Coordinates of C-alpha atoms in Angstrom, one line a residue:
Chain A
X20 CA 16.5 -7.1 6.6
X21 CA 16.7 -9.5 3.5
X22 CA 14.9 -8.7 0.4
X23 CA 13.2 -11.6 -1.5
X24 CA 12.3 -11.8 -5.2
X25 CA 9.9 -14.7 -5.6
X26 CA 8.6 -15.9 -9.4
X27 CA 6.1 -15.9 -11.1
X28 CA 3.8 -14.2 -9.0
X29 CA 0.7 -16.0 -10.4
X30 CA 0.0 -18.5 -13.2
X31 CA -2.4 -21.1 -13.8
X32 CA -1.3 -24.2 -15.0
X33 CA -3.6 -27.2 -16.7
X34 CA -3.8 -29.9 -14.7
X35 CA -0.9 -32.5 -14.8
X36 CA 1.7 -30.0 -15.4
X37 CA 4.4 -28.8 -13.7
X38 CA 5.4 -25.4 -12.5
X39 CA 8.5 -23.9 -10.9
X40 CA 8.7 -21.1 -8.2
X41 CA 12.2 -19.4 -8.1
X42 CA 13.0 -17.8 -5.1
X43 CA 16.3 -15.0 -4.8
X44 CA 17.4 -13.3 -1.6
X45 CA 19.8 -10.7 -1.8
X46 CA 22.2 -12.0 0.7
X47 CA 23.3 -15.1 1.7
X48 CA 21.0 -17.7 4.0
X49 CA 21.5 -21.2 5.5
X50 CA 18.0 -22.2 5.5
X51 CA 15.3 -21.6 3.0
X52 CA 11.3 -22.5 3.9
X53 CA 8.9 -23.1 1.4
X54 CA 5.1 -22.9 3.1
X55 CA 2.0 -23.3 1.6
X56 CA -1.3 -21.2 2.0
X57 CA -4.4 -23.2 0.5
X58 CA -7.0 -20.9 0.1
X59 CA -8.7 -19.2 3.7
X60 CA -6.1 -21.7 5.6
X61 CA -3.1 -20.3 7.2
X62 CA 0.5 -21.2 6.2
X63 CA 1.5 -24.9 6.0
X64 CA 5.6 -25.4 6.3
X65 CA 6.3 -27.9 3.4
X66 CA 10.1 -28.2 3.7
X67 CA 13.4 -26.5 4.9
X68 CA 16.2 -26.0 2.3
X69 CA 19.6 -26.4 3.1
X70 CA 22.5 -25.5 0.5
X71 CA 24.3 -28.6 -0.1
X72 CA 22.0 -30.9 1.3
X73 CA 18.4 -32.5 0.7
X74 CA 15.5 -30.6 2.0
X75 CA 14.2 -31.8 5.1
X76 CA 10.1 -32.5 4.6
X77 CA 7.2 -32.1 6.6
X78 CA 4.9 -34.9 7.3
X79 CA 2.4 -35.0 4.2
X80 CA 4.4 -33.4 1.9
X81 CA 7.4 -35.6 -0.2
X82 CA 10.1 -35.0 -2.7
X83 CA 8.4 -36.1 -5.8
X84 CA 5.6 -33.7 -5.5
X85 CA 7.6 -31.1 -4.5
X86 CA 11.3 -31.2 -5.5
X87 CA 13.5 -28.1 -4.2
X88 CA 16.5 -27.3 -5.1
X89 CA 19.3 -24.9 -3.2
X90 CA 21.7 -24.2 -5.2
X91 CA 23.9 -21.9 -3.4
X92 CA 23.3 -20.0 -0.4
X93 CA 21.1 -16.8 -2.0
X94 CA 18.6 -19.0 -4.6
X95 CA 16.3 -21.9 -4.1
X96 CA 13.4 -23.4 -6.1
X97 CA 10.1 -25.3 -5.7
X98 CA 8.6 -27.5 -8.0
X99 CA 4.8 -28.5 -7.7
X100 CA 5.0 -31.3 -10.0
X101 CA 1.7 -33.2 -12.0
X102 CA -0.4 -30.4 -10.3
X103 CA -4.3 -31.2 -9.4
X104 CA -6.6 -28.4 -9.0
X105 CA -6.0 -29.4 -5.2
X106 CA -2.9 -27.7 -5.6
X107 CA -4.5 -24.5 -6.4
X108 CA -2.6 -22.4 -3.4
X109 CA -0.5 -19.3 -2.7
X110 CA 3.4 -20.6 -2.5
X111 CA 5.7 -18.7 -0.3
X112 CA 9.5 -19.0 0.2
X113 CA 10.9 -17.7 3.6
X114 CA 14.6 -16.8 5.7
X115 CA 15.4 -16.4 9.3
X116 CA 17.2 -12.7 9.9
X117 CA 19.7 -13.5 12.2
X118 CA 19.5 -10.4 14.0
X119 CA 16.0 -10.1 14.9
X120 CA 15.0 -14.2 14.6
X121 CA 12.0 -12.4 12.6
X122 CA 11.1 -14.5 9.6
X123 CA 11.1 -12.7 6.0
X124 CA 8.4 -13.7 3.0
X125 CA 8.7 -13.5 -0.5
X126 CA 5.6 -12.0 -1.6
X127 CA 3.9 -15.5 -2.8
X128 CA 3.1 -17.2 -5.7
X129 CA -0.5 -17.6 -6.4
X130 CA -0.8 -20.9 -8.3
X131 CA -4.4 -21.9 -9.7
X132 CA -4.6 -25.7 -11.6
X133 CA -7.2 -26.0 -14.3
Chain B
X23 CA 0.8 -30.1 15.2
X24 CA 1.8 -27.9 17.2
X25 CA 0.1 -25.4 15.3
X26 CA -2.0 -23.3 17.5
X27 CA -5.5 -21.9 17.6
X28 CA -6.2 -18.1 17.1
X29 CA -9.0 -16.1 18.2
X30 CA -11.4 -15.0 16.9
X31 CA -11.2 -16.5 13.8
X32 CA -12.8 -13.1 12.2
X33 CA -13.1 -9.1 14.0
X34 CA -14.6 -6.8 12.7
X35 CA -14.1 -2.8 14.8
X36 CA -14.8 0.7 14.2
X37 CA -12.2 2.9 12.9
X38 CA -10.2 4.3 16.3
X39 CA -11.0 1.4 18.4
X40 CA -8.6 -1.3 19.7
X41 CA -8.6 -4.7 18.3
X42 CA -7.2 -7.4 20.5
X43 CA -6.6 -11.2 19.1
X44 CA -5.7 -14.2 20.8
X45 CA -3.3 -17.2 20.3
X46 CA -3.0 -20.5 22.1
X47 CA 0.1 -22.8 21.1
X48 CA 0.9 -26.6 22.4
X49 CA 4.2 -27.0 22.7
X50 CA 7.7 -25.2 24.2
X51 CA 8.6 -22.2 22.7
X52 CA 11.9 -20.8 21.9
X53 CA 10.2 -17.2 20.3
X54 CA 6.2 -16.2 19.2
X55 CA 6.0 -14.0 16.4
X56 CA 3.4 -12.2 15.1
X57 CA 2.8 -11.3 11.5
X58 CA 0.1 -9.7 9.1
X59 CA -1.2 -10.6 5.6
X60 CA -2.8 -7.9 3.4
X61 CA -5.2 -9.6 0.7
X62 CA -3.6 -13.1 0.3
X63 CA -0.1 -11.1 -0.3
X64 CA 3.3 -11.9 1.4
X65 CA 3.2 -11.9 5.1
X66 CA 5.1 -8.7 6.9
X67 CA 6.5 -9.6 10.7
X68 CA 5.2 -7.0 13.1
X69 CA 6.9 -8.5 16.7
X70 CA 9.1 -11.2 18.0
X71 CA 8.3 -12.1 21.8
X72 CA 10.6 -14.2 23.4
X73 CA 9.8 -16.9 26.2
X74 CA 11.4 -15.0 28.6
X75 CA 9.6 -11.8 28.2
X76 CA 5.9 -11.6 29.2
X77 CA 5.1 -7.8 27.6
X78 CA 6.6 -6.2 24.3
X79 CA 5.4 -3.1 22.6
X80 CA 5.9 -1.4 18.9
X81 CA 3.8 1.9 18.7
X82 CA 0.4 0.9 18.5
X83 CA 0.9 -3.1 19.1
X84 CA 1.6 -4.4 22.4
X85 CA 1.8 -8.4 22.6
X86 CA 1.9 -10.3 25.9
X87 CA 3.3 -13.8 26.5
X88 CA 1.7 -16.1 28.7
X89 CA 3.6 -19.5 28.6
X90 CA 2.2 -21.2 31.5
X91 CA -1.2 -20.9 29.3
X92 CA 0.8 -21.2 26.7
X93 CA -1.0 -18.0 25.1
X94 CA -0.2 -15.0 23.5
X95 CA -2.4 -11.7 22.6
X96 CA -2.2 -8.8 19.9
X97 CA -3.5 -5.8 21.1
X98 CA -3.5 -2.8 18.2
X99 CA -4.6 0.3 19.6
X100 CA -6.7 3.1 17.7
X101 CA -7.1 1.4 15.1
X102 CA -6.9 2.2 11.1
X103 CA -8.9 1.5 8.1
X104 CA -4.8 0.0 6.5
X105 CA -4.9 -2.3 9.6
X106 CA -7.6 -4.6 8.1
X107 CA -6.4 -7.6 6.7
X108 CA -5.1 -11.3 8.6
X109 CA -3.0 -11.7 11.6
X110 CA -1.1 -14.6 12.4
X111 CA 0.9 -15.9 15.5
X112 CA 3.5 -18.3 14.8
X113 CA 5.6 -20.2 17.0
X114 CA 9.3 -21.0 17.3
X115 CA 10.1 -24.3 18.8
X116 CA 13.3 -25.0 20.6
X117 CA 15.0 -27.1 18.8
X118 CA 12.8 -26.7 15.6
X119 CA 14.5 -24.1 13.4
X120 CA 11.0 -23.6 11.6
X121 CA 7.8 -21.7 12.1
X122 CA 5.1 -23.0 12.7
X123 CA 1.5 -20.7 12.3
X124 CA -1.9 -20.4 13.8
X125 CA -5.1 -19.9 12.1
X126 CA -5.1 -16.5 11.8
X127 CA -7.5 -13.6 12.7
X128 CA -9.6 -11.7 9.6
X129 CA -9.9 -8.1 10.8
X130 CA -11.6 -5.5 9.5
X131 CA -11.8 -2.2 10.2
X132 CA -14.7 -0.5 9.5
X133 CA -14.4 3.3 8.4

């Protein structure tokens, strides 16, 4: 299955900063999620990342909060831009295996705003 | 949403006994999945049930489809101290191309 590197693992930011979540797979994927996990909630699917195209964004969440960028078909990042302490959260990037249709995680970004 | 309700929302078991937890989804599926979260950590994927199948098993899970109820159930089997942490169904749309999670189930497995 695919292995994911995901960065930083945690930080806390001040409050109308902006932080950056990289996101590397070691082999090459069409689709790239970025979910959130607020804290004791499950996961919320922000957006799908296609290379070569604009991520496609779930209801509540937009672009200028949350730029992505997909690169080529192995990196992708997420920006959580002039961060509130409501975006205190745990970040995780995601691929479909196309074997097994099983889902893969990075292992999260914990983000805390100040 | 089509995000589904888990449940219980929190189990707690002795050591050696079986833990089962419930799903309920909304909408068609293509797959369900199940997956497990240590500590707020990255989640791992334990099974993949697709609509077609009503009954899967991997060594001490067994998961059952139901999708004229449009639930699903985890069953782990003698369970272990390492099994405590969150469970999570999530769903597979046809059509969607995305996940889409329950609430999850705290367990804890009491020594």
């Amino acid at each position: 299955s695919a292995v994911i590197s995901q960065k930083p693992s945690r930080d806390i930011c001040q409050r109308g900063t902006s932080l950056t979540i990289q996101c590397q797979v070691d082999s090459q994927v069409t689709m790239m999620f970025w979910y959130r996990q607020q804290p004791g909630q499950s996961l919320t699917l922000i957006a799908t990342a296609n290379q070569g195209s604009e991520a496609t964004y779930e209801s509540g969440f937009v672009i200028d909060k949350f730029p992505i960028s997909r690169p080529n078909l192995t990196f992708s990042t997420l920006t959580v831009s002039n961060m509130s302490p409501e975006d205190s959260s745990i970040y995780l990037c995601s691929v479909v295996e196309t074997v097994t249709y099983g889902y893969t995680f990075g292992s999260g970004t914990r983000l805390t705003v100040v | 949403s089509q995000q589904g309700e888990e449940d219980p929302q929190a189990l707690s078991i002795q050591e050696g006994e079986n833990a089962t937890m419930n799903c309920s989804y909304k909408t068609s599926i293509n797959n369900l999945q199940w997956y497990r979260q240590n500590s707020g950590r990255g989640l791992v994927h334990l099974i993949l049930i697709r609509s077609n199948e009503r009954e899967k098993h991997s060594g001490r899970l067994r998961v059952t489809l139901d999708t004229s109820k449009k639930s699903s159930s985890l069953l782990i089997t003698a369970s272990r101290a390492a099994d405590t942490a969150s469970y999570f169904c999530a769903t597979d749309a046809w059509g969607a191309q995305k996940l889409v999670f329950g609430q999850g189930t705290r367990l804890t497995i009491n020594p």
